[in-house]
Amino acid sequence: MECRVLIISGRLYVEPRHRDPYLNRVTDFLVRTRAKPGCVDFVMAADPVEPGRINLLEVWESQEHLTAHQATANPPEPMPTVLRDEVRLYQISAVGPVFG
């Protein structure tokens, strides 16, 4: 079965006092990544319940697009330390509307 879409989804955990600085540092990176060919969406957002949690979502049209992005990503440095992550790659073979 051919993969049509890749989704990277999960959680990053940082010290609660570092979460907002972390998100501020990645804003330009998110803008640049969203402009890349094949990037459907890229979001990093503060979790409204857990103070040190950052929710991550990336959607890519293909593995080739994701690989090209990873080769040229150039994320900002230095960054606050990620204490742990729970991030997974999902390979989606079909996409359709949720409502209607």
Short mmCIF file of C-alpha atoms in Angstrom, two decimals:
data_model
loop_
_atom_site.label_atom_id
_atom_site.label_comp_id
_atom_site.label_asym_id
_atom_site.label_seq_id
_atom_site.Cartn_x
_atom_site.Cartn_y
_atom_site.Cartn_z
CA MET A 1 0.00 0.00 0.00
CA GLU A 2 1.44 3.36 -1.02
CA CYS A 3 1.81 6.00 1.67
CA ARG A 4 0.10 9.28 0.78
CA VAL A 5 0.77 11.40 3.85
CA LEU A 6 3.18 11.39 6.79
CA ILE A 7 2.18 12.72 10.19
CA ILE A 8 4.63 13.38 12.99
CA SER A 9 2.74 13.84 16.22
CA GLY A 10 3.58 13.88 19.87
CA ARG A 11 4.71 15.71 22.96
CA LEU A 12 7.91 17.39 24.06
CA TYR A 13 8.55 18.06 27.73
CA VAL A 14 10.66 20.97 28.97
CA GLU A 15 10.99 22.74 32.30
CA PRO A 16 7.74 24.73 32.67
CA ARG A 17 9.69 28.01 32.90
CA HIS A 18 11.37 27.19 29.57
CA ARG A 19 8.24 26.39 27.57
CA ASP A 20 7.40 29.93 26.41
CA PRO A 21 11.03 30.77 25.55
CA TYR A 22 11.23 27.49 23.60
CA LEU A 23 8.11 28.30 21.60
CA ASN A 24 9.29 31.87 20.96
CA ARG A 25 12.60 30.53 19.60
CA VAL A 26 10.91 28.19 17.11
CA THR A 27 8.43 30.66 15.59
CA ASP A 28 10.64 31.63 12.63
CA PHE A 29 11.58 27.97 12.14
CA LEU A 30 7.88 27.05 11.93
CA VAL A 31 7.23 29.80 9.37
CA ARG A 32 10.19 28.69 7.21
CA THR A 33 9.20 25.03 7.43
CA ARG A 34 5.57 25.70 6.49
CA ALA A 35 6.81 27.41 3.31
CA LYS A 36 8.74 24.32 2.19
CA PRO A 37 7.42 22.14 -0.63
CA GLY A 38 5.36 19.26 0.71
CA CYS A 39 4.72 20.72 4.15
CA VAL A 40 0.98 20.58 4.75
CA ASP A 41 1.23 21.84 8.34
CA PHE A 42 3.71 22.27 11.18
CA VAL A 43 2.60 23.29 14.66
CA MET A 44 4.26 23.44 18.06
CA ALA A 45 1.94 24.72 20.78
CA ALA A 46 1.76 25.02 24.54
CA ASP A 47 -0.44 22.39 26.14
CA PRO A 48 -3.28 24.07 28.08
CA VAL A 49 -3.17 21.50 30.91
CA GLU A 50 0.48 20.46 31.47
CA PRO A 51 2.82 23.43 32.13
CA GLY A 52 5.97 21.85 30.66
CA ARG A 53 4.39 20.15 27.66
CA ILE A 54 4.64 21.24 24.02
CA ASN A 55 2.34 19.56 21.49
CA LEU A 56 3.88 18.83 18.10
CA LEU A 57 2.18 18.16 14.78
CA GLU A 58 3.81 17.95 11.35
CA VAL A 59 2.02 16.84 8.18
CA TRP A 60 4.02 16.07 5.01
CA GLU A 61 2.88 15.08 1.53
CA SER A 62 5.59 12.42 1.18
CA GLN A 63 8.69 10.85 2.67
CA GLU A 64 10.75 12.66 0.01
CA HIS A 65 9.47 16.04 1.20
CA LEU A 66 10.15 15.18 4.85
CA THR A 67 13.64 13.91 4.04
CA ALA A 68 14.44 17.10 2.10
CA HIS A 69 13.24 19.20 5.03
CA GLN A 70 15.29 17.22 7.53
CA ALA A 71 18.41 17.67 5.39
CA THR A 72 18.02 21.46 5.45
CA ALA A 73 15.98 22.09 8.62
CA ASN A 74 18.40 24.43 10.42
CA PRO A 75 16.47 24.77 13.70
CA PRO A 76 17.42 27.62 16.04
CA GLU A 77 20.24 27.14 18.54
CA PRO A 78 20.71 27.14 21.43
CA MET A 79 17.40 25.77 22.60
CA PRO A 80 16.10 24.96 26.08
CA THR A 81 16.68 21.31 26.93
CA VAL A 82 13.96 18.82 26.02
CA LEU A 83 13.68 16.58 29.08
CA ARG A 84 11.85 13.84 27.21
CA ASP A 85 9.80 13.36 24.10
CA GLU A 86 6.99 11.11 22.98
CA VAL A 87 6.96 11.73 19.23
CA ARG A 88 5.90 9.21 16.59
CA LEU A 89 5.81 9.02 12.80
CA TYR A 90 2.53 7.84 11.26
CA GLN A 91 2.30 6.72 7.63
CA ILE A 92 -1.19 7.38 6.33
CA SER A 93 -2.51 5.57 3.27
CA ALA A 94 -5.87 7.33 2.96
CA VAL A 95 -7.14 10.81 3.84
CA GLY A 96 -10.70 12.10 3.89
CA PRO A 97 -12.99 14.61 5.56
CA VAL A 98 -14.02 14.14 9.17
CA PHE A 99 -17.32 15.99 8.90
CA GLY A 100 -19.71 15.57 5.99
#
